[in-house]
Amino acid sequence: MMDTYHVLVVEDDQEIRDGIAIYLKSQGYEVYKAADGIEGLEIIYREEIHLVIVDVMMPRKDGIQMVMEMRKDYDFPVIML
């Protein structure tokens, strides 16, 4: 039995975020969603995440800032959109 992988989708466009999440869920992944880098970091610090899919251009905290901060404590893979 394979463990469920947890994927975090960080994207400020709700339609894109939801579309990615629907596809990932249909493939058996547990999906967490965040609208910006601040929400994304909150989820990373609270949940066990295996992969982050993150938009570069977002309000409040963009994808680059979020990944730089995340990398201080975590080294799981990141896909930048």
PDB file of N, CA, C and O in Angstrom:
ATOM      1  N   MET A   1       0.844  -1.201   0.000  1.00  0.00           N
ATOM      2  CA  MET A   1       0.000   0.000   0.000  1.00  0.00           C
ATOM      3  C   MET A   1       0.875   1.246   0.000  1.00  0.00           C
ATOM      4  O   MET A   1       1.791   1.377   0.800  1.00  0.00           O
ATOM      5  N   MET A   2       0.614   2.167  -0.901  1.00  0.00           N
ATOM      6  CA  MET A   2       1.401   3.395  -0.994  1.00  0.00           C
ATOM      7  C   MET A   2       0.777   4.478  -0.119  1.00  0.00           C
ATOM      8  O   MET A   2      -0.446   4.613  -0.063  1.00  0.00           O
ATOM      9  N   ASP A   3       1.627   5.223   0.560  1.00  0.00           N
ATOM     10  CA  ASP A   3       1.144   6.363   1.325  1.00  0.00           C
ATOM     11  C   ASP A   3       0.605   7.424   0.375  1.00  0.00           C
ATOM     12  O   ASP A   3       1.026   7.527  -0.768  1.00  0.00           O
ATOM     13  N   THR A   4      -0.318   8.233   0.861  1.00  0.00           N
ATOM     14  CA  THR A   4      -0.846   9.331   0.069  1.00  0.00           C
ATOM     15  C   THR A   4       0.140  10.499   0.112  1.00  0.00           C
ATOM     16  O   THR A   4       0.597  10.881   1.186  1.00  0.00           O
ATOM     17  N   TYR A   5       0.460  11.032  -1.044  1.00  0.00           N
ATOM     18  CA  TYR A   5       1.344  12.191  -1.112  1.00  0.00           C
ATOM     19  C   TYR A   5       0.523  13.462  -0.949  1.00  0.00           C
ATOM     20  O   TYR A   5      -0.578  13.582  -1.491  1.00  0.00           O
ATOM     21  N   HIS A   6       1.082  14.411  -0.216  1.00  0.00           N
ATOM     22  CA  HIS A   6       0.418  15.681   0.057  1.00  0.00           C
ATOM     23  C   HIS A   6       1.031  16.760  -0.817  1.00  0.00           C
ATOM     24  O   HIS A   6       2.240  17.014  -0.733  1.00  0.00           O
ATOM     25  N   VAL A   7       0.195  17.401  -1.630  1.00  0.00           N
ATOM     26  CA  VAL A   7       0.642  18.437  -2.550  1.00  0.00           C
ATOM     27  C   VAL A   7      -0.016  19.751  -2.154  1.00  0.00           C
ATOM     28  O   VAL A   7      -1.228  19.802  -1.923  1.00  0.00           O
ATOM     29  N   LEU A   8       0.785  20.804  -2.083  1.00  0.00           N
ATOM     30  CA  LEU A   8       0.276  22.150  -1.805  1.00  0.00           C
ATOM     31  C   LEU A   8       0.280  22.950  -3.092  1.00  0.00           C
ATOM     32  O   LEU A   8       1.311  23.044  -3.763  1.00  0.00           O
ATOM     33  N   VAL A   9      -0.879  23.514  -3.449  1.00  0.00           N
ATOM     34  CA  VAL A   9      -1.008  24.369  -4.626  1.00  0.00           C
ATOM     35  C   VAL A   9      -1.165  25.807  -4.132  1.00  0.00           C
ATOM     36  O   VAL A   9      -2.112  26.131  -3.421  1.00  0.00           O
ATOM     37  N   VAL A  10      -0.200  26.660  -4.498  1.00  0.00           N
ATOM     38  CA  VAL A  10      -0.220  28.062  -4.073  1.00  0.00           C
ATOM     39  C   VAL A  10      -0.373  28.912  -5.336  1.00  0.00           C
ATOM     40  O   VAL A  10       0.556  29.029  -6.136  1.00  0.00           O
ATOM     41  N   GLU A  11      -1.555  29.474  -5.501  1.00  0.00           N
ATOM     42  CA  GLU A  11      -1.906  30.202  -6.729  1.00  0.00           C
ATOM     43  C   GLU A  11      -2.987  31.211  -6.382  1.00  0.00           C
ATOM     44  O   GLU A  11      -3.977  30.861  -5.734  1.00  0.00           O
ATOM     45  N   ASP A  12      -2.797  32.482  -6.794  1.00  0.00           N
ATOM     46  CA  ASP A  12      -3.774  33.513  -6.435  1.00  0.00           C
ATOM     47  C   ASP A  12      -5.028  33.475  -7.311  1.00  0.00           C
ATOM     48  O   ASP A  12      -6.072  33.957  -6.899  1.00  0.00           O
ATOM     49  N   ASP A  13      -4.965  32.879  -8.485  1.00  0.00           N
ATOM     50  CA  ASP A  13      -6.134  32.754  -9.353  1.00  0.00           C
ATOM     51  C   ASP A  13      -6.919  31.509  -8.929  1.00  0.00           C
ATOM     52  O   ASP A  13      -6.448  30.385  -9.102  1.00  0.00           O
ATOM     53  N   GLN A  14      -8.123  31.732  -8.385  1.00  0.00           N
ATOM     54  CA  GLN A  14      -8.892  30.623  -7.819  1.00  0.00           C
ATOM     55  C   GLN A  14      -9.237  29.559  -8.852  1.00  0.00           C
ATOM     56  O   GLN A  14      -9.213  28.362  -8.547  1.00  0.00           O
ATOM     57  N   GLU A  15      -9.555  29.954 -10.082  1.00  0.00           N
ATOM     58  CA  GLU A  15      -9.908  28.962 -11.102  1.00  0.00           C
ATOM     59  C   GLU A  15      -8.722  28.058 -11.426  1.00  0.00           C
ATOM     60  O   GLU A  15      -8.878  26.848 -11.561  1.00  0.00           O
ATOM     61  N   ILE A  16      -7.540  28.632 -11.552  1.00  0.00           N
ATOM     62  CA  ILE A  16      -6.335  27.838 -11.816  1.00  0.00           C
ATOM     63  C   ILE A  16      -6.042  26.928 -10.625  1.00  0.00           C
ATOM     64  O   ILE A  16      -5.777  25.735 -10.786  1.00  0.00           O
ATOM     65  N   ARG A  17      -6.095  27.506  -9.420  1.00  0.00           N
ATOM     66  CA  ARG A  17      -5.837  26.747  -8.186  1.00  0.00           C
ATOM     67  C   ARG A  17      -6.791  25.559  -8.070  1.00  0.00           C
ATOM     68  O   ARG A  17      -6.374  24.427  -7.830  1.00  0.00           O
ATOM     69  N   ASP A  18      -8.079  25.810  -8.281  1.00  0.00           N
ATOM     70  CA  ASP A  18      -9.068  24.738  -8.173  1.00  0.00           C
ATOM     71  C   ASP A  18      -8.898  23.709  -9.285  1.00  0.00           C
ATOM     72  O   ASP A  18      -9.062  22.507  -9.050  1.00  0.00           O
ATOM     73  N   GLY A  19      -8.559  24.155 -10.490  1.00  0.00           N
ATOM     74  CA  GLY A  19      -8.364  23.229 -11.596  1.00  0.00           C
ATOM     75  C   GLY A  19      -7.210  22.276 -11.345  1.00  0.00           C
ATOM     76  O   GLY A  19      -7.317  21.064 -11.585  1.00  0.00           O
ATOM     77  N   ILE A  20      -6.096  22.806 -10.874  1.00  0.00           N
ATOM     78  CA  ILE A  20      -4.939  21.965 -10.548  1.00  0.00           C
ATOM     79  C   ILE A  20      -5.318  20.986  -9.435  1.00  0.00           C
ATOM     80  O   ILE A  20      -4.987  19.802  -9.493  1.00  0.00           O
ATOM     81  N   ALA A  21      -6.025  21.485  -8.426  1.00  0.00           N
ATOM     82  CA  ALA A  21      -6.414  20.634  -7.290  1.00  0.00           C
ATOM     83  C   ALA A  21      -7.333  19.502  -7.734  1.00  0.00           C
ATOM     84  O   ALA A  21      -7.170  18.357  -7.298  1.00  0.00           O
ATOM     85  N   ILE A  22      -8.298  19.794  -8.607  1.00  0.00           N
ATOM     86  CA  ILE A  22      -9.218  18.763  -9.090  1.00  0.00           C
ATOM     87  C   ILE A  22      -8.437  17.662  -9.800  1.00  0.00           C
ATOM     88  O   ILE A  22      -8.673  16.471  -9.577  1.00  0.00           O
ATOM     89  N   TYR A  23      -7.503  18.060 -10.663  1.00  0.00           N
ATOM     90  CA  TYR A  23      -6.712  17.060 -11.388  1.00  0.00           C
ATOM     91  C   TYR A  23      -5.882  16.218 -10.415  1.00  0.00           C
ATOM     92  O   TYR A  23      -5.860  14.993 -10.520  1.00  0.00           O
ATOM     93  N   LEU A  24      -5.193  16.863  -9.472  1.00  0.00           N
ATOM     94  CA  LEU A  24      -4.337  16.129  -8.538  1.00  0.00           C
ATOM     95  C   LEU A  24      -5.159  15.166  -7.673  1.00  0.00           C
ATOM     96  O   LEU A  24      -4.748  14.032  -7.438  1.00  0.00           O
ATOM     97  N   LYS A  25      -6.319  15.620  -7.205  1.00  0.00           N
ATOM     98  CA  LYS A  25      -7.183  14.749  -6.397  1.00  0.00           C
ATOM     99  C   LYS A  25      -7.627  13.536  -7.208  1.00  0.00           C
ATOM    100  O   LYS A  25      -7.701  12.426  -6.681  1.00  0.00           O
ATOM    101  N   SER A  26      -7.913  13.750  -8.502  1.00  0.00           N
ATOM    102  CA  SER A  26      -8.352  12.626  -9.345  1.00  0.00           C
ATOM    103  C   SER A  26      -7.236  11.605  -9.531  1.00  0.00           C
ATOM    104  O   SER A  26      -7.506  10.443  -9.858  1.00  0.00           O
ATOM    105  N   GLN A  27      -5.997  12.013  -9.303  1.00  0.00           N
ATOM    106  CA  GLN A  27      -4.843  11.121  -9.419  1.00  0.00           C
ATOM    107  C   GLN A  27      -4.450  10.514  -8.066  1.00  0.00           C
ATOM    108  O   GLN A  27      -3.434   9.840  -7.954  1.00  0.00           O
ATOM    109  N   GLY A  28      -5.233  10.813  -7.018  1.00  0.00           N
ATOM    110  CA  GLY A  28      -5.017  10.190  -5.717  1.00  0.00           C
ATOM    111  C   GLY A  28      -4.192  10.988  -4.723  1.00  0.00           C
ATOM    112  O   GLY A  28      -3.860  10.479  -3.653  1.00  0.00           O
ATOM    113  N   TYR A  29      -3.875  12.238  -5.044  1.00  0.00           N
ATOM    114  CA  TYR A  29      -3.090  13.064  -4.124  1.00  0.00           C
ATOM    115  C   TYR A  29      -4.001  13.767  -3.117  1.00  0.00           C
ATOM    116  O   TYR A  29      -5.138  14.120  -3.432  1.00  0.00           O
ATOM    117  N   GLU A  30      -3.477  13.979  -1.920  1.00  0.00           N
ATOM    118  CA  GLU A  30      -4.130  14.847  -0.931  1.00  0.00           C
ATOM    119  C   GLU A  30      -3.691  16.268  -1.281  1.00  0.00           C
ATOM    120  O   GLU A  30      -2.495  16.537  -1.406  1.00  0.00           O
ATOM    121  N   VAL A  31      -4.634  17.185  -1.455  1.00  0.00           N
ATOM    122  CA  VAL A  31      -4.299  18.521  -1.945  1.00  0.00           C
ATOM    123  C   VAL A  31      -4.665  19.582  -0.916  1.00  0.00           C
ATOM    124  O   VAL A  31      -5.757  19.573  -0.349  1.00  0.00           O
ATOM    125  N   TYR A  32      -3.720  20.488  -0.693  1.00  0.00           N
ATOM    126  CA  TYR A  32      -3.940  21.683   0.123  1.00  0.00           C
ATOM    127  C   TYR A  32      -3.841  22.872  -0.814  1.00  0.00           C
ATOM    128  O   TYR A  32      -3.055  22.852  -1.760  1.00  0.00           O
ATOM    129  N   LYS A  33      -4.628  23.923  -0.542  1.00  0.00           N
ATOM    130  CA  LYS A  33      -4.640  25.088  -1.429  1.00  0.00           C
ATOM    131  C   LYS A  33      -4.398  26.359  -0.624  1.00  0.00           C
ATOM    132  O   LYS A  33      -4.868  26.489   0.501  1.00  0.00           O
ATOM    133  N   ALA A  34      -3.650  27.280  -1.252  1.00  0.00           N
ATOM    134  CA  ALA A  34      -3.398  28.583  -0.645  1.00  0.00           C
ATOM    135  C   ALA A  34      -3.448  29.644  -1.737  1.00  0.00           C
ATOM    136  O   ALA A  34      -3.089  29.381  -2.889  1.00  0.00           O
ATOM    137  N   ALA A  35      -3.878  30.857  -1.375  1.00  0.00           N
ATOM    138  CA  ALA A  35      -4.041  31.939  -2.339  1.00  0.00           C
ATOM    139  C   ALA A  35      -2.807  32.822  -2.473  1.00  0.00           C
ATOM    140  O   ALA A  35      -2.731  33.627  -3.395  1.00  0.00           O
ATOM    141  N   ASP A  36      -1.861  32.712  -1.536  1.00  0.00           N
ATOM    142  CA  ASP A  36      -0.628  33.500  -1.625  1.00  0.00           C
ATOM    143  C   ASP A  36       0.451  32.853  -0.767  1.00  0.00           C
ATOM    144  O   ASP A  36       0.203  31.842  -0.098  1.00  0.00           O
ATOM    145  N   GLY A  37       1.647  33.432  -0.798  1.00  0.00           N
ATOM    146  CA  GLY A  37       2.778  32.849  -0.091  1.00  0.00           C
ATOM    147  C   GLY A  37       2.614  32.806   1.416  1.00  0.00           C
ATOM    148  O   GLY A  37       3.127  31.897   2.068  1.00  0.00           O
ATOM    149  N   ILE A  38       1.905  33.762   1.981  1.00  0.00           N
ATOM    150  CA  ILE A  38       1.698  33.773   3.432  1.00  0.00           C
ATOM    151  C   ILE A  38       0.835  32.574   3.839  1.00  0.00           C
ATOM    152  O   ILE A  38       1.195  31.822   4.752  1.00  0.00           O
ATOM    153  N   GLU A  39      -0.287  32.367   3.123  1.00  0.00           N
ATOM    154  CA  GLU A  39      -1.130  31.206   3.405  1.00  0.00           C
ATOM    155  C   GLU A  39      -0.368  29.912   3.134  1.00  0.00           C
ATOM    156  O   GLU A  39      -0.509  28.934   3.876  1.00  0.00           O
ATOM    157  N   GLY A  40       0.429  29.903   2.066  1.00  0.00           N
ATOM    158  CA  GLY A  40       1.208  28.719   1.731  1.00  0.00           C
ATOM    159  C   GLY A  40       2.167  28.327   2.839  1.00  0.00           C
ATOM    160  O   GLY A  40       2.251  27.146   3.212  1.00  0.00           O
ATOM    161  N   LEU A  41       2.883  29.290   3.386  1.00  0.00           N
ATOM    162  CA  LEU A  41       3.821  29.005   4.478  1.00  0.00           C
ATOM    163  C   LEU A  41       3.089  28.501   5.713  1.00  0.00           C
ATOM    164  O   LEU A  41       3.580  27.595   6.396  1.00  0.00           O
ATOM    165  N   GLU A  42       1.924  29.071   6.011  1.00  0.00           N
ATOM    166  CA  GLU A  42       1.146  28.603   7.160  1.00  0.00           C
ATOM    167  C   GLU A  42       0.815  27.124   7.011  1.00  0.00           C
ATOM    168  O   GLU A  42       0.913  26.354   7.969  1.00  0.00           O
ATOM    169  N   ILE A  43       0.429  26.707   5.805  1.00  0.00           N
ATOM    170  CA  ILE A  43       0.094  25.298   5.568  1.00  0.00           C
ATOM    171  C   ILE A  43       1.344  24.429   5.658  1.00  0.00           C
ATOM    172  O   ILE A  43       1.317  23.353   6.261  1.00  0.00           O
ATOM    173  N   ILE A  44       2.451  24.895   5.092  1.00  0.00           N
ATOM    174  CA  ILE A  44       3.708  24.130   5.132  1.00  0.00           C
ATOM    175  C   ILE A  44       4.134  23.866   6.569  1.00  0.00           C
ATOM    176  O   ILE A  44       4.563  22.757   6.901  1.00  0.00           O
ATOM    177  N   TYR A  45       4.002  24.856   7.425  1.00  0.00           N
ATOM    178  CA  TYR A  45       4.429  24.702   8.821  1.00  0.00           C
ATOM    179  C   TYR A  45       3.453  23.843   9.629  1.00  0.00           C
ATOM    180  O   TYR A  45       3.817  23.301  10.661  1.00  0.00           O
ATOM    181  N   ARG A  46       2.208  23.706   9.132  1.00  0.00           N
ATOM    182  CA  ARG A  46       1.172  22.978   9.872  1.00  0.00           C
ATOM    183  C   ARG A  46       0.985  21.538   9.389  1.00  0.00           C
ATOM    184  O   ARG A  46       0.626  20.665  10.171  1.00  0.00           O
ATOM    185  N   GLU A  47       1.193  21.281   8.102  1.00  0.00           N
ATOM    186  CA  GLU A  47       0.892  19.977   7.498  1.00  0.00           C
ATOM    187  C   GLU A  47       2.166  19.309   6.992  1.00  0.00           C
ATOM    188  O   GLU A  47       3.179  19.969   6.810  1.00  0.00           O
ATOM    189  N   GLU A  48       2.075  18.014   6.726  1.00  0.00           N
ATOM    190  CA  GLU A  48       3.188  17.299   6.098  1.00  0.00           C
ATOM    191  C   GLU A  48       3.017  17.407   4.583  1.00  0.00           C
ATOM    192  O   GLU A  48       2.108  16.805   4.007  1.00  0.00           O
ATOM    193  N   ILE A  49       3.872  18.190   3.954  1.00  0.00           N
ATOM    194  CA  ILE A  49       3.785  18.443   2.512  1.00  0.00           C
ATOM    195  C   ILE A  49       4.941  17.736   1.812  1.00  0.00           C
ATOM    196  O   ILE A  49       6.074  17.740   2.304  1.00  0.00           O
ATOM    197  N   HIS A  50       4.655  17.127   0.654  1.00  0.00           N
ATOM    198  CA  HIS A  50       5.678  16.405  -0.117  1.00  0.00           C
ATOM    199  C   HIS A  50       6.093  17.145  -1.380  1.00  0.00           C
ATOM    200  O   HIS A  50       7.173  16.909  -1.913  1.00  0.00           O
ATOM    201  N   LEU A  51       5.224  18.024  -1.896  1.00  0.00           N
ATOM    202  CA  LEU A  51       5.490  18.777  -3.125  1.00  0.00           C
ATOM    203  C   LEU A  51       4.705  20.067  -3.079  1.00  0.00           C
ATOM    204  O   LEU A  51       3.554  20.081  -2.618  1.00  0.00           O
ATOM    205  N   VAL A  52       5.319  21.158  -3.552  1.00  0.00           N
ATOM    206  CA  VAL A  52       4.617  22.434  -3.658  1.00  0.00           C
ATOM    207  C   VAL A  52       4.595  22.845  -5.123  1.00  0.00           C
ATOM    208  O   VAL A  52       5.619  22.801  -5.806  1.00  0.00           O
ATOM    209  N   ILE A  53       3.404  23.211  -5.606  1.00  0.00           N
ATOM    210  CA  ILE A  53       3.253  23.829  -6.918  1.00  0.00           C
ATOM    211  C   ILE A  53       2.891  25.275  -6.636  1.00  0.00           C
ATOM    212  O   ILE A  53       1.861  25.555  -6.018  1.00  0.00           O
ATOM    213  N   VAL A  54       3.765  26.206  -7.047  1.00  0.00           N
ATOM    214  CA  VAL A  54       3.597  27.599  -6.621  1.00  0.00           C
ATOM    215  C   VAL A  54       3.706  28.564  -7.803  1.00  0.00           C
ATOM    216  O   VAL A  54       4.570  28.425  -8.659  1.00  0.00           O
ATOM    217  N   ASP A  55       2.792  29.514  -7.825  1.00  0.00           N
ATOM    218  CA  ASP A  55       2.816  30.598  -8.805  1.00  0.00           C
ATOM    219  C   ASP A  55       3.916  31.583  -8.395  1.00  0.00           C
ATOM    220  O   ASP A  55       4.164  31.783  -7.212  1.00  0.00           O
ATOM    221  N   VAL A  56       4.564  32.195  -9.369  1.00  0.00           N
ATOM    222  CA  VAL A  56       5.615  33.163  -9.057  1.00  0.00           C
ATOM    223  C   VAL A  56       5.002  34.510  -8.667  1.00  0.00           C
ATOM    224  O   VAL A  56       5.373  35.099  -7.645  1.00  0.00           O
ATOM    225  N   MET A  57       4.058  35.003  -9.450  1.00  0.00           N
ATOM    226  CA  MET A  57       3.484  36.333  -9.236  1.00  0.00           C
ATOM    227  C   MET A  57       2.206  36.237  -8.405  1.00  0.00           C
ATOM    228  O   MET A  57       1.185  35.753  -8.902  1.00  0.00           O
ATOM    229  N   MET A  58       2.299  36.672  -7.140  1.00  0.00           N
ATOM    230  CA  MET A  58       1.127  36.660  -6.256  1.00  0.00           C
ATOM    231  C   MET A  58       1.188  37.885  -5.347  1.00  0.00           C
ATOM    232  O   MET A  58       2.268  38.408  -5.083  1.00  0.00           O
ATOM    233  N   PRO A  59       0.025  38.313  -4.839  1.00  0.00           N
ATOM    234  CA  PRO A  59       0.027  39.433  -3.884  1.00  0.00           C
ATOM    235  C   PRO A  59       0.559  39.005  -2.517  1.00  0.00           C
ATOM    236  O   PRO A  59       0.726  37.815  -2.259  1.00  0.00           O
ATOM    237  N   ARG A  60       0.795  39.982  -1.674  1.00  0.00           N
ATOM    238  CA  ARG A  60       1.262  39.807  -0.285  1.00  0.00           C
ATOM    239  C   ARG A  60       2.647  39.177  -0.217  1.00  0.00           C
ATOM    240  O   ARG A  60       3.577  39.818   0.218  1.00  0.00           O
ATOM    241  N   LYS A  61       2.814  37.930  -0.598  1.00  0.00           N
ATOM    242  CA  LYS A  61       4.138  37.281  -0.638  1.00  0.00           C
ATOM    243  C   LYS A  61       4.172  36.441  -1.893  1.00  0.00           C
ATOM    244  O   LYS A  61       3.391  35.517  -2.050  1.00  0.00           O
ATOM    245  N   ASP A  62       5.103  36.778  -2.814  1.00  0.00           N
ATOM    246  CA  ASP A  62       5.144  36.052  -4.084  1.00  0.00           C
ATOM    247  C   ASP A  62       5.820  34.689  -3.926  1.00  0.00           C
ATOM    248  O   ASP A  62       6.336  34.342  -2.866  1.00  0.00           O
ATOM    249  N   GLY A  63       5.796  33.904  -5.008  1.00  0.00           N
ATOM    250  CA  GLY A  63       6.315  32.548  -4.968  1.00  0.00           C
ATOM    251  C   GLY A  63       7.801  32.472  -4.662  1.00  0.00           C
ATOM    252  O   GLY A  63       8.251  31.572  -3.951  1.00  0.00           O
ATOM    253  N   ILE A  64       8.573  33.405  -5.192  1.00  0.00           N
ATOM    254  CA  ILE A  64      10.024  33.395  -4.945  1.00  0.00           C
ATOM    255  C   ILE A  64      10.299  33.633  -3.457  1.00  0.00           C
ATOM    256  O   ILE A  64      11.090  32.908  -2.841  1.00  0.00           O
ATOM    257  N   GLN A  65       9.663  34.647  -2.883  1.00  0.00           N
ATOM    258  CA  GLN A  65       9.852  34.940  -1.452  1.00  0.00           C
ATOM    259  C   GLN A  65       9.418  33.755  -0.594  1.00  0.00           C
ATOM    260  O   GLN A  65      10.084  33.400   0.368  1.00  0.00           O
ATOM    261  N   MET A  66       8.286  33.142  -0.964  1.00  0.00           N
ATOM    262  CA  MET A  66       7.781  32.021  -0.196  1.00  0.00           C
ATOM    263  C   MET A  66       8.771  30.855  -0.216  1.00  0.00           C
ATOM    264  O   MET A  66       9.084  30.284   0.827  1.00  0.00           O
ATOM    265  N   VAL A  67       9.280  30.526  -1.402  1.00  0.00           N
ATOM    266  CA  VAL A  67      10.209  29.400  -1.517  1.00  0.00           C
ATOM    267  C   VAL A  67      11.519  29.696  -0.785  1.00  0.00           C
ATOM    268  O   VAL A  67      12.070  28.821  -0.105  1.00  0.00           O
ATOM    269  N   MET A  68      12.014  30.930  -0.870  1.00  0.00           N
ATOM    270  CA  MET A  68      13.252  31.278  -0.152  1.00  0.00           C
ATOM    271  C   MET A  68      13.065  31.086   1.350  1.00  0.00           C
ATOM    272  O   MET A  68      13.949  30.548   2.021  1.00  0.00           O
ATOM    273  N   GLU A  69      11.920  31.503   1.868  1.00  0.00           N
ATOM    274  CA  GLU A  69      11.651  31.337   3.301  1.00  0.00           C
ATOM    275  C   GLU A  69      11.460  29.864   3.658  1.00  0.00           C
ATOM    276  O   GLU A  69      11.995  29.377   4.658  1.00  0.00           O
ATOM    277  N   MET A  70      10.743  29.128   2.823  1.00  0.00           N
ATOM    278  CA  MET A  70      10.484  27.711   3.057  1.00  0.00           C
ATOM    279  C   MET A  70      11.784  26.912   3.078  1.00  0.00           C
ATOM    280  O   MET A  70      11.945  25.986   3.867  1.00  0.00           O
ATOM    281  N   ARG A  71      12.725  27.267   2.207  1.00  0.00           N
ATOM    282  CA  ARG A  71      13.982  26.533   2.078  1.00  0.00           C
ATOM    283  C   ARG A  71      14.857  26.601   3.335  1.00  0.00           C
ATOM    284  O   ARG A  71      15.766  25.792   3.491  1.00  0.00           O
ATOM    285  N   LYS A  72      14.579  27.525   4.232  1.00  0.00           N
ATOM    286  CA  LYS A  72      15.326  27.580   5.496  1.00  0.00           C
ATOM    287  C   LYS A  72      15.074  26.329   6.332  1.00  0.00           C
ATOM    288  O   LYS A  72      15.924  25.923   7.119  1.00  0.00           O
ATOM    289  N   ASP A  73      13.894  25.697   6.159  1.00  0.00           N
ATOM    290  CA  ASP A  73      13.504  24.561   6.994  1.00  0.00           C
ATOM    291  C   ASP A  73      13.137  23.297   6.226  1.00  0.00           C
ATOM    292  O   ASP A  73      13.090  22.221   6.814  1.00  0.00           O
ATOM    293  N   TYR A  74      12.845  23.415   4.930  1.00  0.00           N
ATOM    294  CA  TYR A  74      12.331  22.273   4.165  1.00  0.00           C
ATOM    295  C   TYR A  74      13.064  22.132   2.840  1.00  0.00           C
ATOM    296  O   TYR A  74      13.491  23.136   2.258  1.00  0.00           O
ATOM    297  N   ASP A  75      13.169  20.883   2.340  1.00  0.00           N
ATOM    298  CA  ASP A  75      13.854  20.676   1.067  1.00  0.00           C
ATOM    299  C   ASP A  75      13.047  19.826   0.085  1.00  0.00           C
ATOM    300  O   ASP A  75      13.594  19.280  -0.863  1.00  0.00           O
ATOM    301  N   PHE A  76      11.703  19.731   0.271  1.00  0.00           N
ATOM    302  CA  PHE A  76      10.904  18.955  -0.665  1.00  0.00           C
ATOM    303  C   PHE A  76      10.828  19.682  -2.007  1.00  0.00           C
ATOM    304  O   PHE A  76      11.106  20.868  -2.105  1.00  0.00           O
ATOM    305  N   PRO A  77      10.436  18.959  -3.079  1.00  0.00           N
ATOM    306  CA  PRO A  77      10.429  19.545  -4.415  1.00  0.00           C
ATOM    307  C   PRO A  77       9.408  20.674  -4.572  1.00  0.00           C
ATOM    308  O   PRO A  77       8.368  20.689  -3.915  1.00  0.00           O
ATOM    309  N   VAL A  78       9.749  21.596  -5.478  1.00  0.00           N
ATOM    310  CA  VAL A  78       8.889  22.747  -5.793  1.00  0.00           C
ATOM    311  C   VAL A  78       8.771  22.849  -7.303  1.00  0.00           C
ATOM    312  O   VAL A  78       9.788  22.759  -8.004  1.00  0.00           O
ATOM    313  N   ILE A  79       7.563  23.031  -7.789  1.00  0.00           N
ATOM    314  CA  ILE A  79       7.326  23.342  -9.198  1.00  0.00           C
ATOM    315  C   ILE A  79       6.823  24.777  -9.248  1.00  0.00           C
ATOM    316  O   ILE A  79       5.821  25.107  -8.630  1.00  0.00           O
ATOM    317  N   MET A  80       7.547  25.630  -9.982  1.00  0.00           N
ATOM    318  CA  MET A  80       7.165  27.049 -10.101  1.00  0.00           C
ATOM    319  C   MET A  80       6.344  27.224 -11.369  1.00  0.00           C
ATOM    320  O   MET A  80       6.722  26.743 -12.432  1.00  0.00           O
ATOM    321  N   LEU A  81       5.200  27.926 -11.249  1.00  0.00           N
ATOM    322  CA  LEU A  81       4.351  28.229 -12.413  1.00  0.00           C
ATOM    323  C   LEU A  81       4.634  29.643 -12.896  1.00  0.00           C
ATOM    324  O   LEU A  81       4.819  30.532 -12.130  1.00  0.00           O
TER     325      LEU A  81
END
